[in-house]
Amino acid sequence: MKKRIVRITAALCAAALLAGCGSISSKDGGYYTTEAAAQESYNYDSAAGSVDSGLVPENAAEAATDETAQKIIYNASLSMESTDFDTTREALMTAVEANGAWLESTSLYGTEKDHDRTADYTVRVPVGSYRAFLAAVGDAGSVLNISESAENITSSYIDVQARLSALEAQRDRLNALADQAETTADLLEIESQLSDVQYQLENYTRQLRSMDQQVSYSTVDIYLREVATLTPTGVTFGERIADAFGGGWDAFVGFLQGLVIALVYLWPVLLIAVAVVFILRKVWKKRPKKEKLPKPAQTPPPAEYPVKPGDEPKPKY
């Protein structure tokens, strides 16, 4: 009985060693490359026209489903503004539907009355429609800036695949040992090992599915702001001068409009202030004037005493 348990335990240890060797051989076979997760950044120049990706290749959809291709996650973040908030929002929703994308999250702030609305969108876009979606977003409003990133997760992806293969082989060996078990204690020990292996299999399977989804669907974050006047986007000196003139005039008009609106809002206060000033002036005029007191008479200076003869000062020798 003890010999049988020892043999089963030795078989389990051998299976674990084989699984470890399988992972190590995957590492030695080139699955672990020395390259880090590559990340790139792309800045958008709004004066260049519609938005276009500088990272995603044309065959990104085929590469995402090809097992031998690089596994790359593409993300983008856009900041845009519009003078017609509702129309831009509708255009964004149309771009989402037209490109087979879906909204992961959305947030709206501000009111239509105050014209200070903002919106935050997180859109998941199929990698094959990524470029077309960015172009549609660029046509929907004025894009101020855009940043893109590409993260290469090929090494991590292959690592998870290798671990799954090793765990599946270990599970098959444990099932074979369970069929050969002759005692309940041996069977319980094998089932405990199978439970641990199955838990790890499910964990790595979830990781692999999450990676596949991130590779197949890019994440695009969009920030939309409602403005009265679009931000100048000229890049040359002449365009910047023209934008400065136009922006200065728009700012002056906006200041006058704001001043008029403020006066309209404050008309009760202004009316009360004028009434108070008018009443104070009336009261001040009705106050009796103070009588001027006569000036006191000035006393003449004392007369000098006459000098008698013989009292003249004697000269000093």
PDB file of C-alpha atoms in Angstrom:
ATOM      1  CA  MET A   1       0.000   0.000   0.000  1.00  0.00           C
ATOM      2  CA  LYS A   2       2.782   2.389   0.959  1.00  0.00           C
ATOM      3  CA  LYS A   3       4.720   1.490  -2.177  1.00  0.00           C
ATOM      4  CA  ARG A   4       1.701   2.308  -4.334  1.00  0.00           C
ATOM      5  CA  ILE A   5       1.291   5.720  -2.674  1.00  0.00           C
ATOM      6  CA  VAL A   6       4.986   6.383  -3.169  1.00  0.00           C
ATOM      7  CA  ARG A   7       4.700   5.464  -6.859  1.00  0.00           C
ATOM      8  CA  ILE A   8       1.673   7.779  -7.327  1.00  0.00           C
ATOM      9  CA  THR A   9       3.426  10.602  -5.502  1.00  0.00           C
ATOM     10  CA  ALA A  10       6.502  10.111  -7.673  1.00  0.00           C
ATOM     11  CA  ALA A  11       4.309  10.191 -10.773  1.00  0.00           C
ATOM     12  CA  LEU A  12       2.711  13.465  -9.625  1.00  0.00           C
ATOM     13  CA  CYS A  13       6.140  15.001  -9.013  1.00  0.00           C
ATOM     14  CA  ALA A  14       7.277  13.860 -12.453  1.00  0.00           C
ATOM     15  CA  ALA A  15       4.195  15.453 -14.021  1.00  0.00           C
ATOM     16  CA  ALA A  16       4.923  18.724 -12.244  1.00  0.00           C
ATOM     17  CA  LEU A  17       8.544  18.599 -13.406  1.00  0.00           C
ATOM     18  CA  LEU A  18       7.462  17.947 -16.966  1.00  0.00           C
ATOM     19  CA  ALA A  19       5.099  20.918 -16.831  1.00  0.00           C
ATOM     20  CA  GLY A  20       7.928  23.091 -15.568  1.00  0.00           C
ATOM     21  CA  CYS A  21      10.221  21.811 -18.297  1.00  0.00           C
ATOM     22  CA  GLY A  22       7.534  22.592 -20.868  1.00  0.00           C
ATOM     23  CA  SER A  23       7.464  26.210 -19.688  1.00  0.00           C
ATOM     24  CA  ILE A  24      11.269  26.430 -19.666  1.00  0.00           C
ATOM     25  CA  SER A  25      11.535  24.961 -23.139  1.00  0.00           C
ATOM     26  CA  SER A  26       9.069  27.573 -24.328  1.00  0.00           C
ATOM     27  CA  LYS A  27      11.311  30.214 -22.866  1.00  0.00           C
ATOM     28  CA  ASP A  28      14.400  28.779 -24.503  1.00  0.00           C
ATOM     29  CA  GLY A  29      12.547  28.345 -27.775  1.00  0.00           C
ATOM     30  CA  GLY A  30      12.298  32.092 -28.285  1.00  0.00           C
ATOM     31  CA  TYR A  31       8.878  32.797 -26.775  1.00  0.00           C
ATOM     32  CA  TYR A  32      10.461  35.194 -24.311  1.00  0.00           C
ATOM     33  CA  THR A  33      12.018  37.977 -26.309  1.00  0.00           C
ATOM     34  CA  THR A  34      14.104  40.732 -24.826  1.00  0.00           C
ATOM     35  CA  GLU A  35      11.976  43.484 -26.314  1.00  0.00           C
ATOM     36  CA  ALA A  36       9.806  45.387 -23.890  1.00  0.00           C
ATOM     37  CA  ALA A  37       6.181  46.272 -24.548  1.00  0.00           C
ATOM     38  CA  ALA A  38       6.657  48.831 -27.290  1.00  0.00           C
ATOM     39  CA  GLN A  39       4.736  52.024 -26.827  1.00  0.00           C
ATOM     40  CA  GLU A  40       4.544  54.813 -29.357  1.00  0.00           C
ATOM     41  CA  SER A  41       2.919  58.188 -29.343  1.00  0.00           C
ATOM     42  CA  TYR A  42       1.437  60.234 -32.171  1.00  0.00           C
ATOM     43  CA  ASN A  43       0.468  63.887 -31.891  1.00  0.00           C
ATOM     44  CA  TYR A  44      -2.170  65.275 -34.190  1.00  0.00           C
ATOM     45  CA  ASP A  45      -1.879  68.613 -35.949  1.00  0.00           C
ATOM     46  CA  SER A  46      -5.413  69.940 -36.302  1.00  0.00           C
ATOM     47  CA  ALA A  47      -4.452  72.149 -39.241  1.00  0.00           C
ATOM     48  CA  ALA A  48      -3.530  69.140 -41.336  1.00  0.00           C
ATOM     49  CA  GLY A  49      -7.114  68.118 -41.998  1.00  0.00           C
ATOM     50  CA  SER A  50      -9.129  65.117 -40.857  1.00  0.00           C
ATOM     51  CA  VAL A  51      -7.774  62.792 -38.213  1.00  0.00           C
ATOM     52  CA  ASP A  52      -5.804  59.789 -39.447  1.00  0.00           C
ATOM     53  CA  SER A  53      -3.867  57.205 -37.496  1.00  0.00           C
ATOM     54  CA  GLY A  54      -0.115  57.143 -37.847  1.00  0.00           C
ATOM     55  CA  LEU A  55       0.267  53.794 -36.058  1.00  0.00           C
ATOM     56  CA  VAL A  56      -2.342  51.280 -37.153  1.00  0.00           C
ATOM     57  CA  PRO A  57      -1.517  49.442 -40.411  1.00  0.00           C
ATOM     58  CA  GLU A  58      -4.097  48.776 -43.074  1.00  0.00           C
ATOM     59  CA  ASN A  59      -4.144  45.018 -42.368  1.00  0.00           C
ATOM     60  CA  ALA A  60      -4.588  45.429 -38.612  1.00  0.00           C
ATOM     61  CA  ALA A  61      -7.757  43.305 -38.590  1.00  0.00           C
ATOM     62  CA  GLU A  62      -6.036  40.318 -40.238  1.00  0.00           C
ATOM     63  CA  ALA A  63      -3.014  40.685 -37.941  1.00  0.00           C
ATOM     64  CA  ALA A  64      -5.227  40.622 -34.855  1.00  0.00           C
ATOM     65  CA  THR A  65      -6.674  37.217 -35.789  1.00  0.00           C
ATOM     66  CA  ASP A  66      -3.427  35.712 -37.111  1.00  0.00           C
ATOM     67  CA  GLU A  67      -1.813  33.507 -34.456  1.00  0.00           C
ATOM     68  CA  THR A  68       1.695  34.143 -35.795  1.00  0.00           C
ATOM     69  CA  ALA A  69       1.313  37.945 -36.001  1.00  0.00           C
ATOM     70  CA  GLN A  70       2.344  40.463 -33.378  1.00  0.00           C
ATOM     71  CA  LYS A  71      -0.250  41.123 -30.689  1.00  0.00           C
ATOM     72  CA  ILE A  72      -0.543  44.908 -30.432  1.00  0.00           C
ATOM     73  CA  ILE A  73      -3.060  46.973 -28.460  1.00  0.00           C
ATOM     74  CA  TYR A  74      -3.912  50.322 -30.060  1.00  0.00           C
ATOM     75  CA  ASN A  75      -5.370  53.144 -27.954  1.00  0.00           C
ATOM     76  CA  ALA A  76      -6.194  56.782 -28.725  1.00  0.00           C
ATOM     77  CA  SER A  77      -7.283  59.869 -26.808  1.00  0.00           C
ATOM     78  CA  LEU A  78      -8.895  62.906 -28.464  1.00  0.00           C
ATOM     79  CA  SER A  79      -9.836  66.365 -27.234  1.00  0.00           C
ATOM     80  CA  MET A  80     -12.289  68.318 -29.372  1.00  0.00           C
ATOM     81  CA  GLU A  81     -14.710  71.236 -29.238  1.00  0.00           C
ATOM     82  CA  SER A  82     -17.795  72.369 -31.112  1.00  0.00           C
ATOM     83  CA  THR A  83     -20.103  75.347 -31.344  1.00  0.00           C
ATOM     84  CA  ASP A  84     -23.002  72.996 -32.146  1.00  0.00           C
ATOM     85  CA  PHE A  85     -22.831  70.472 -29.327  1.00  0.00           C
ATOM     86  CA  ASP A  86     -25.907  68.419 -30.241  1.00  0.00           C
ATOM     87  CA  THR A  87     -24.936  68.023 -33.897  1.00  0.00           C
ATOM     88  CA  THR A  88     -21.421  66.893 -32.979  1.00  0.00           C
ATOM     89  CA  ARG A  89     -22.774  64.371 -30.494  1.00  0.00           C
ATOM     90  CA  GLU A  90     -25.086  62.913 -33.125  1.00  0.00           C
ATOM     91  CA  ALA A  91     -22.193  62.676 -35.575  1.00  0.00           C
ATOM     92  CA  LEU A  92     -20.113  60.817 -32.985  1.00  0.00           C
ATOM     93  CA  MET A  93     -22.909  58.343 -32.286  1.00  0.00           C
ATOM     94  CA  THR A  94     -23.335  57.811 -36.020  1.00  0.00           C
ATOM     95  CA  ALA A  95     -19.603  57.092 -36.341  1.00  0.00           C
ATOM     96  CA  VAL A  96     -19.853  54.567 -33.500  1.00  0.00           C
ATOM     97  CA  GLU A  97     -22.691  52.672 -35.160  1.00  0.00           C
ATOM     98  CA  ALA A  98     -21.242  52.870 -38.669  1.00  0.00           C
ATOM     99  CA  ASN A  99     -17.918  51.313 -37.613  1.00  0.00           C
ATOM    100  CA  GLY A 100     -19.305  48.489 -35.502  1.00  0.00           C
ATOM    101  CA  ALA A 101     -18.029  50.075 -32.274  1.00  0.00           C
ATOM    102  CA  TRP A 102     -19.741  50.311 -28.903  1.00  0.00           C
ATOM    103  CA  LEU A 103     -19.742  52.726 -25.982  1.00  0.00           C
ATOM    104  CA  GLU A 104     -17.985  51.421 -22.911  1.00  0.00           C
ATOM    105  CA  SER A 105     -18.773  54.519 -20.816  1.00  0.00           C
ATOM    106  CA  THR A 106     -20.239  57.981 -21.277  1.00  0.00           C
ATOM    107  CA  SER A 107     -20.585  61.076 -19.067  1.00  0.00           C
ATOM    108  CA  LEU A 108     -22.344  64.404 -19.677  1.00  0.00           C
ATOM    109  CA  TYR A 109     -21.912  67.629 -17.711  1.00  0.00           C
ATOM    110  CA  GLY A 110     -23.314  71.171 -17.916  1.00  0.00           C
ATOM    111  CA  THR A 111     -26.592  72.508 -19.263  1.00  0.00           C
ATOM    112  CA  GLU A 112     -27.840  73.636 -22.645  1.00  0.00           C
ATOM    113  CA  LYS A 113     -29.042  76.906 -21.125  1.00  0.00           C
ATOM    114  CA  ASP A 114     -25.572  77.929 -19.958  1.00  0.00           C
ATOM    115  CA  HIS A 115     -23.832  76.593 -23.101  1.00  0.00           C
ATOM    116  CA  ASP A 116     -21.132  74.926 -21.000  1.00  0.00           C
ATOM    117  CA  ARG A 117     -21.756  71.256 -21.751  1.00  0.00           C
ATOM    118  CA  THR A 118     -18.977  68.683 -21.875  1.00  0.00           C
ATOM    119  CA  ALA A 119     -19.007  64.981 -22.675  1.00  0.00           C
ATOM    120  CA  ASP A 120     -16.599  62.108 -22.038  1.00  0.00           C
ATOM    121  CA  TYR A 121     -16.825  58.952 -24.148  1.00  0.00           C
ATOM    122  CA  THR A 122     -14.886  55.701 -24.012  1.00  0.00           C
ATOM    123  CA  VAL A 123     -15.431  53.824 -27.268  1.00  0.00           C
ATOM    124  CA  ARG A 124     -14.310  50.286 -28.131  1.00  0.00           C
ATOM    125  CA  VAL A 125     -13.621  50.118 -31.851  1.00  0.00           C
ATOM    126  CA  PRO A 126     -12.804  47.018 -33.944  1.00  0.00           C
ATOM    127  CA  VAL A 127      -9.160  47.319 -34.916  1.00  0.00           C
ATOM    128  CA  GLY A 128     -10.119  46.991 -38.581  1.00  0.00           C
ATOM    129  CA  SER A 129     -12.340  50.110 -38.319  1.00  0.00           C
ATOM    130  CA  TYR A 130      -9.955  52.091 -36.127  1.00  0.00           C
ATOM    131  CA  ARG A 131      -8.634  54.366 -38.877  1.00  0.00           C
ATOM    132  CA  ALA A 132     -12.077  54.988 -40.385  1.00  0.00           C
ATOM    133  CA  PHE A 133     -13.505  55.811 -36.952  1.00  0.00           C
ATOM    134  CA  LEU A 134     -10.806  58.399 -36.233  1.00  0.00           C
ATOM    135  CA  ALA A 135     -11.449  60.013 -39.612  1.00  0.00           C
ATOM    136  CA  ALA A 136     -15.189  60.227 -38.842  1.00  0.00           C
ATOM    137  CA  VAL A 137     -14.475  61.769 -35.440  1.00  0.00           C
ATOM    138  CA  GLY A 138     -12.243  64.374 -37.098  1.00  0.00           C
ATOM    139  CA  ASP A 139     -15.099  65.368 -39.405  1.00  0.00           C
ATOM    140  CA  ALA A 140     -17.585  65.633 -36.502  1.00  0.00           C
ATOM    141  CA  GLY A 141     -15.937  68.595 -34.768  1.00  0.00           C
ATOM    142  CA  SER A 142     -12.789  70.623 -34.266  1.00  0.00           C
ATOM    143  CA  VAL A 143     -10.071  68.293 -32.939  1.00  0.00           C
ATOM    144  CA  LEU A 144      -7.575  70.146 -30.754  1.00  0.00           C
ATOM    145  CA  ASN A 145      -5.205  67.251 -30.122  1.00  0.00           C
ATOM    146  CA  ILE A 146      -4.963  63.497 -30.358  1.00  0.00           C
ATOM    147  CA  SER A 147      -2.512  61.032 -28.855  1.00  0.00           C
ATOM    148  CA  GLU A 148      -2.121  57.381 -29.831  1.00  0.00           C
ATOM    149  CA  SER A 149      -0.272  54.485 -28.248  1.00  0.00           C
ATOM    150  CA  ALA A 150       0.639  50.990 -29.430  1.00  0.00           C
ATOM    151  CA  GLU A 151       1.508  48.365 -26.814  1.00  0.00           C
ATOM    152  CA  ASN A 152       3.112  45.128 -27.986  1.00  0.00           C
ATOM    153  CA  ILE A 153       1.976  42.255 -25.756  1.00  0.00           C
ATOM    154  CA  THR A 154       3.236  39.408 -27.964  1.00  0.00           C
ATOM    155  CA  SER A 155       5.668  38.092 -25.338  1.00  0.00           C
ATOM    156  CA  SER A 156       3.032  38.056 -22.599  1.00  0.00           C
ATOM    157  CA  TYR A 157       0.509  36.482 -24.947  1.00  0.00           C
ATOM    158  CA  ILE A 158       2.836  33.624 -25.924  1.00  0.00           C
ATOM    159  CA  ASP A 159       3.784  33.143 -22.273  1.00  0.00           C
ATOM    160  CA  VAL A 160       0.148  32.622 -21.299  1.00  0.00           C
ATOM    161  CA  GLN A 161      -0.360  30.249 -24.223  1.00  0.00           C
ATOM    162  CA  ALA A 162       2.663  28.167 -23.148  1.00  0.00           C
ATOM    163  CA  ARG A 163       1.425  27.973 -19.573  1.00  0.00           C
ATOM    164  CA  LEU A 164      -2.008  26.875 -20.778  1.00  0.00           C
ATOM    165  CA  SER A 165      -0.483  24.106 -22.900  1.00  0.00           C
ATOM    166  CA  ALA A 166       1.622  22.874 -19.979  1.00  0.00           C
ATOM    167  CA  LEU A 167      -1.351  22.900 -17.609  1.00  0.00           C
ATOM    168  CA  GLU A 168      -3.542  21.046 -20.095  1.00  0.00           C
ATOM    169  CA  ALA A 169      -0.853  18.348 -20.433  1.00  0.00           C
ATOM    170  CA  GLN A 170      -0.602  18.119 -16.643  1.00  0.00           C
ATOM    171  CA  ARG A 171      -4.381  17.800 -16.377  1.00  0.00           C
ATOM    172  CA  ASP A 172      -4.393  14.916 -18.882  1.00  0.00           C
ATOM    173  CA  ARG A 173      -1.698  13.080 -16.934  1.00  0.00           C
ATOM    174  CA  LEU A 174      -3.559  13.538 -13.671  1.00  0.00           C
ATOM    175  CA  ASN A 175      -6.754  12.221 -15.247  1.00  0.00           C
ATOM    176  CA  ALA A 176      -4.845   9.153 -16.402  1.00  0.00           C
ATOM    177  CA  LEU A 177      -3.482   8.612 -12.878  1.00  0.00           C
ATOM    178  CA  ALA A 178      -6.973   9.043 -11.430  1.00  0.00           C
ATOM    179  CA  ASP A 179      -8.201   6.195 -13.648  1.00  0.00           C
ATOM    180  CA  GLN A 180      -5.448   3.960 -12.260  1.00  0.00           C
ATOM    181  CA  ALA A 181      -5.985   4.853  -8.576  1.00  0.00           C
ATOM    182  CA  GLU A 182      -6.964   1.836  -6.460  1.00  0.00           C
ATOM    183  CA  THR A 183      -7.689   3.520  -3.133  1.00  0.00           C
ATOM    184  CA  THR A 184      -9.833   6.416  -2.028  1.00  0.00           C
ATOM    185  CA  ALA A 185      -6.867   8.251  -0.496  1.00  0.00           C
ATOM    186  CA  ASP A 186      -4.983   8.144  -3.779  1.00  0.00           C
ATOM    187  CA  LEU A 187      -8.041   9.356  -5.664  1.00  0.00           C
ATOM    188  CA  LEU A 188      -8.588  12.254  -3.253  1.00  0.00           C
ATOM    189  CA  GLU A 189      -4.956  13.319  -3.583  1.00  0.00           C
ATOM    190  CA  ILE A 190      -5.170  13.286  -7.374  1.00  0.00           C
ATOM    191  CA  GLU A 191      -8.464  15.199  -7.356  1.00  0.00           C
ATOM    192  CA  SER A 192      -6.905  17.867  -5.138  1.00  0.00           C
ATOM    193  CA  GLN A 193      -4.102  18.274  -7.689  1.00  0.00           C
ATOM    194  CA  LEU A 194      -6.659  18.394 -10.506  1.00  0.00           C
ATOM    195  CA  SER A 195      -8.600  21.121  -8.713  1.00  0.00           C
ATOM    196  CA  ASP A 196      -5.499  23.323  -8.464  1.00  0.00           C
ATOM    197  CA  VAL A 197      -4.628  22.729 -12.107  1.00  0.00           C
ATOM    198  CA  GLN A 198      -8.176  23.498 -13.225  1.00  0.00           C
ATOM    199  CA  TYR A 199      -8.170  26.767 -11.263  1.00  0.00           C
ATOM    200  CA  GLN A 200      -4.936  27.858 -12.954  1.00  0.00           C
ATOM    201  CA  LEU A 201      -6.317  26.843 -16.347  1.00  0.00           C
ATOM    202  CA  GLU A 202      -9.399  29.024 -15.870  1.00  0.00           C
ATOM    203  CA  ASN A 203      -7.276  31.955 -14.689  1.00  0.00           C
ATOM    204  CA  TYR A 204      -4.939  31.843 -17.686  1.00  0.00           C
ATOM    205  CA  THR A 205      -7.878  31.309 -20.043  1.00  0.00           C
ATOM    206  CA  ARG A 206      -9.467  34.540 -18.777  1.00  0.00           C
ATOM    207  CA  GLN A 207      -6.192  36.395 -19.262  1.00  0.00           C
ATOM    208  CA  LEU A 208      -5.906  35.117 -22.819  1.00  0.00           C
ATOM    209  CA  ARG A 209      -9.478  36.153 -23.643  1.00  0.00           C
ATOM    210  CA  SER A 210      -8.878  39.614 -22.179  1.00  0.00           C
ATOM    211  CA  MET A 211      -5.756  40.027 -24.311  1.00  0.00           C
ATOM    212  CA  ASP A 212      -7.628  38.905 -27.423  1.00  0.00           C
ATOM    213  CA  GLN A 213     -10.367  41.440 -26.757  1.00  0.00           C
ATOM    214  CA  GLN A 214      -7.901  44.277 -26.188  1.00  0.00           C
ATOM    215  CA  VAL A 215      -6.061  43.410 -29.398  1.00  0.00           C
ATOM    216  CA  SER A 216      -9.245  43.027 -31.445  1.00  0.00           C
ATOM    217  CA  TYR A 217     -10.970  46.174 -30.061  1.00  0.00           C
ATOM    218  CA  SER A 218      -9.056  49.414 -29.678  1.00  0.00           C
ATOM    219  CA  THR A 219      -9.971  51.907 -26.955  1.00  0.00           C
ATOM    220  CA  VAL A 220     -10.671  55.515 -27.980  1.00  0.00           C
ATOM    221  CA  ASP A 221     -11.291  58.180 -25.306  1.00  0.00           C
ATOM    222  CA  ILE A 222     -13.078  61.309 -26.560  1.00  0.00           C
ATOM    223  CA  TYR A 223     -13.495  64.585 -24.675  1.00  0.00           C
ATOM    224  CA  LEU A 224     -15.995  67.019 -26.238  1.00  0.00           C
ATOM    225  CA  ARG A 225     -16.511  70.602 -25.044  1.00  0.00           C
ATOM    226  CA  GLU A 226     -19.151  73.136 -26.077  1.00  0.00           C
ATOM    227  CA  VAL A 227     -17.729  76.578 -26.875  1.00  0.00           C
ATOM    228  CA  ALA A 228     -18.992  79.852 -28.287  1.00  0.00           C
ATOM    229  CA  THR A 229     -15.887  80.305 -30.450  1.00  0.00           C
ATOM    230  CA  LEU A 230     -13.542  77.627 -31.723  1.00  0.00           C
ATOM    231  CA  THR A 231      -9.934  77.702 -30.567  1.00  0.00           C
ATOM    232  CA  PRO A 232      -7.572  78.960 -33.332  1.00  0.00           C
ATOM    233  CA  THR A 233      -5.656  76.112 -34.965  1.00  0.00           C
ATOM    234  CA  GLY A 234      -3.345  77.955 -37.405  1.00  0.00           C
ATOM    235  CA  VAL A 235       0.309  76.945 -37.494  1.00  0.00           C
ATOM    236  CA  THR A 236       1.955  79.405 -39.917  1.00  0.00           C
ATOM    237  CA  PHE A 237       2.713  83.002 -38.927  1.00  0.00           C
ATOM    238  CA  GLY A 238       0.062  84.420 -41.272  1.00  0.00           C
ATOM    239  CA  GLU A 239      -2.575  81.983 -40.013  1.00  0.00           C
ATOM    240  CA  ARG A 240      -1.700  82.806 -36.432  1.00  0.00           C
ATOM    241  CA  ILE A 241      -2.008  86.544 -37.122  1.00  0.00           C
ATOM    242  CA  ALA A 242      -5.389  86.014 -38.772  1.00  0.00           C
ATOM    243  CA  ASP A 243      -6.522  83.830 -35.892  1.00  0.00           C
ATOM    244  CA  ALA A 244      -5.322  86.461 -33.421  1.00  0.00           C
ATOM    245  CA  PHE A 245      -7.376  89.197 -35.139  1.00  0.00           C
ATOM    246  CA  GLY A 246     -10.416  86.983 -35.337  1.00  0.00           C
ATOM    247  CA  GLY A 247      -9.994  85.755 -31.784  1.00  0.00           C
ATOM    248  CA  GLY A 248      -9.521  89.301 -30.453  1.00  0.00           C
ATOM    249  CA  TRP A 249     -12.699  90.537 -32.142  1.00  0.00           C
ATOM    250  CA  ASP A 250     -14.658  87.513 -30.934  1.00  0.00           C
ATOM    251  CA  ALA A 251     -13.352  88.069 -27.417  1.00  0.00           C
ATOM    252  CA  PHE A 252     -14.382  91.754 -27.547  1.00  0.00           C
ATOM    253  CA  VAL A 253     -17.862  90.869 -28.762  1.00  0.00           C
ATOM    254  CA  GLY A 254     -18.126  88.195 -26.103  1.00  0.00           C
ATOM    255  CA  PHE A 255     -17.064  90.704 -23.435  1.00  0.00           C
ATOM    256  CA  LEU A 256     -19.737  93.200 -24.533  1.00  0.00           C
ATOM    257  CA  GLN A 257     -22.374  90.496 -24.585  1.00  0.00           C
ATOM    258  CA  GLY A 258     -21.340  89.337 -21.135  1.00  0.00           C
ATOM    259  CA  LEU A 259     -21.421  92.917 -19.838  1.00  0.00           C
ATOM    260  CA  VAL A 260     -24.931  93.494 -21.192  1.00  0.00           C
ATOM    261  CA  ILE A 261     -26.129  90.209 -19.748  1.00  0.00           C
ATOM    262  CA  ALA A 262     -24.562  91.078 -16.376  1.00  0.00           C
ATOM    263  CA  LEU A 263     -26.301  94.472 -16.368  1.00  0.00           C
ATOM    264  CA  VAL A 264     -29.605  92.823 -17.185  1.00  0.00           C
ATOM    265  CA  TYR A 265     -29.107  90.382 -14.340  1.00  0.00           C
ATOM    266  CA  LEU A 266     -28.168  93.199 -11.934  1.00  0.00           C
ATOM    267  CA  TRP A 267     -30.860  95.716 -12.901  1.00  0.00           C
ATOM    268  CA  PRO A 268     -32.673  95.498  -9.520  1.00  0.00           C
ATOM    269  CA  VAL A 269     -29.421  96.218  -7.683  1.00  0.00           C
ATOM    270  CA  LEU A 270     -28.584  99.114  -9.990  1.00  0.00           C
ATOM    271  CA  LEU A 271     -32.104 100.551  -9.586  1.00  0.00           C
ATOM    272  CA  ILE A 272     -31.851 100.393  -5.802  1.00  0.00           C
ATOM    273  CA  ALA A 273     -28.389 101.987  -5.872  1.00  0.00           C
ATOM    274  CA  VAL A 274     -29.649 104.896  -8.018  1.00  0.00           C
ATOM    275  CA  ALA A 275     -32.614 105.408  -5.681  1.00  0.00           C
ATOM    276  CA  VAL A 276     -30.369 105.443  -2.609  1.00  0.00           C
ATOM    277  CA  VAL A 277     -28.014 107.995  -4.188  1.00  0.00           C
ATOM    278  CA  PHE A 278     -30.986 110.207  -5.173  1.00  0.00           C
ATOM    279  CA  ILE A 279     -32.436 110.131  -1.648  1.00  0.00           C
ATOM    280  CA  LEU A 280     -29.082 110.879  -0.045  1.00  0.00           C
ATOM    281  CA  ARG A 281     -28.597 113.906  -2.280  1.00  0.00           C
ATOM    282  CA  LYS A 282     -32.082 115.219  -1.385  1.00  0.00           C
ATOM    283  CA  VAL A 283     -31.423 114.798   2.316  1.00  0.00           C
ATOM    284  CA  TRP A 284     -28.048 116.508   2.032  1.00  0.00           C
ATOM    285  CA  LYS A 285     -29.549 119.529   0.302  1.00  0.00           C
ATOM    286  CA  LYS A 286     -32.291 119.941   2.930  1.00  0.00           C
ATOM    287  CA  ARG A 287     -29.883 120.019   5.843  1.00  0.00           C
ATOM    288  CA  PRO A 288     -29.596 123.593   7.406  1.00  0.00           C
ATOM    289  CA  LYS A 289     -26.316 125.287   6.852  1.00  0.00           C
ATOM    290  CA  LYS A 290     -24.244 126.159   9.896  1.00  0.00           C
ATOM    291  CA  GLU A 291     -24.121 129.937  10.790  1.00  0.00           C
ATOM    292  CA  LYS A 292     -20.718 131.436  10.542  1.00  0.00           C
ATOM    293  CA  LEU A 293     -19.505 132.901  13.884  1.00  0.00           C
ATOM    294  CA  PRO A 294     -17.941 136.434  13.825  1.00  0.00           C
ATOM    295  CA  LYS A 295     -14.224 136.551  14.029  1.00  0.00           C
ATOM    296  CA  PRO A 296     -12.838 137.774  17.411  1.00  0.00           C
ATOM    297  CA  ALA A 297     -11.431 141.365  17.443  1.00  0.00           C
ATOM    298  CA  GLN A 298      -7.678 141.570  17.383  1.00  0.00           C
ATOM    299  CA  THR A 299      -6.095 143.544  20.313  1.00  0.00           C
ATOM    300  CA  PRO A 300      -3.493 146.126  19.304  1.00  0.00           C
ATOM    301  CA  PRO A 301       0.055 145.419  20.360  1.00  0.00           C
ATOM    302  CA  PRO A 302       1.215 147.206  23.599  1.00  0.00           C
ATOM    303  CA  ALA A 303       2.686 150.686  23.098  1.00  0.00           C
ATOM    304  CA  GLU A 304       6.384 151.149  23.679  1.00  0.00           C
ATOM    305  CA  TYR A 305       7.384 153.127  26.750  1.00  0.00           C
ATOM    306  CA  PRO A 306       9.000 156.563  25.921  1.00  0.00           C
ATOM    307  CA  VAL A 307      12.680 156.813  26.609  1.00  0.00           C
ATOM    308  CA  LYS A 308      13.482 159.525  29.130  1.00  0.00           C
ATOM    309  CA  PRO A 309      16.531 161.731  28.768  1.00  0.00           C
ATOM    310  CA  GLY A 310      19.521 160.205  30.467  1.00  0.00           C
ATOM    311  CA  ASP A 311      18.227 156.644  30.027  1.00  0.00           C
ATOM    312  CA  GLU A 312      19.937 156.136  26.728  1.00  0.00           C
ATOM    313  CA  PRO A 313      22.227 153.134  26.673  1.00  0.00           C
ATOM    314  CA  LYS A 314      25.818 154.026  27.282  1.00  0.00           C
ATOM    315  CA  PRO A 315      28.373 152.905  24.757  1.00  0.00           C
ATOM    316  CA  LYS A 316      30.857 150.304  25.791  1.00  0.00           C
ATOM    317  CA  TYR A 317      34.527 151.037  25.336  1.00  0.00           C
TER     318      TYR A 317
END
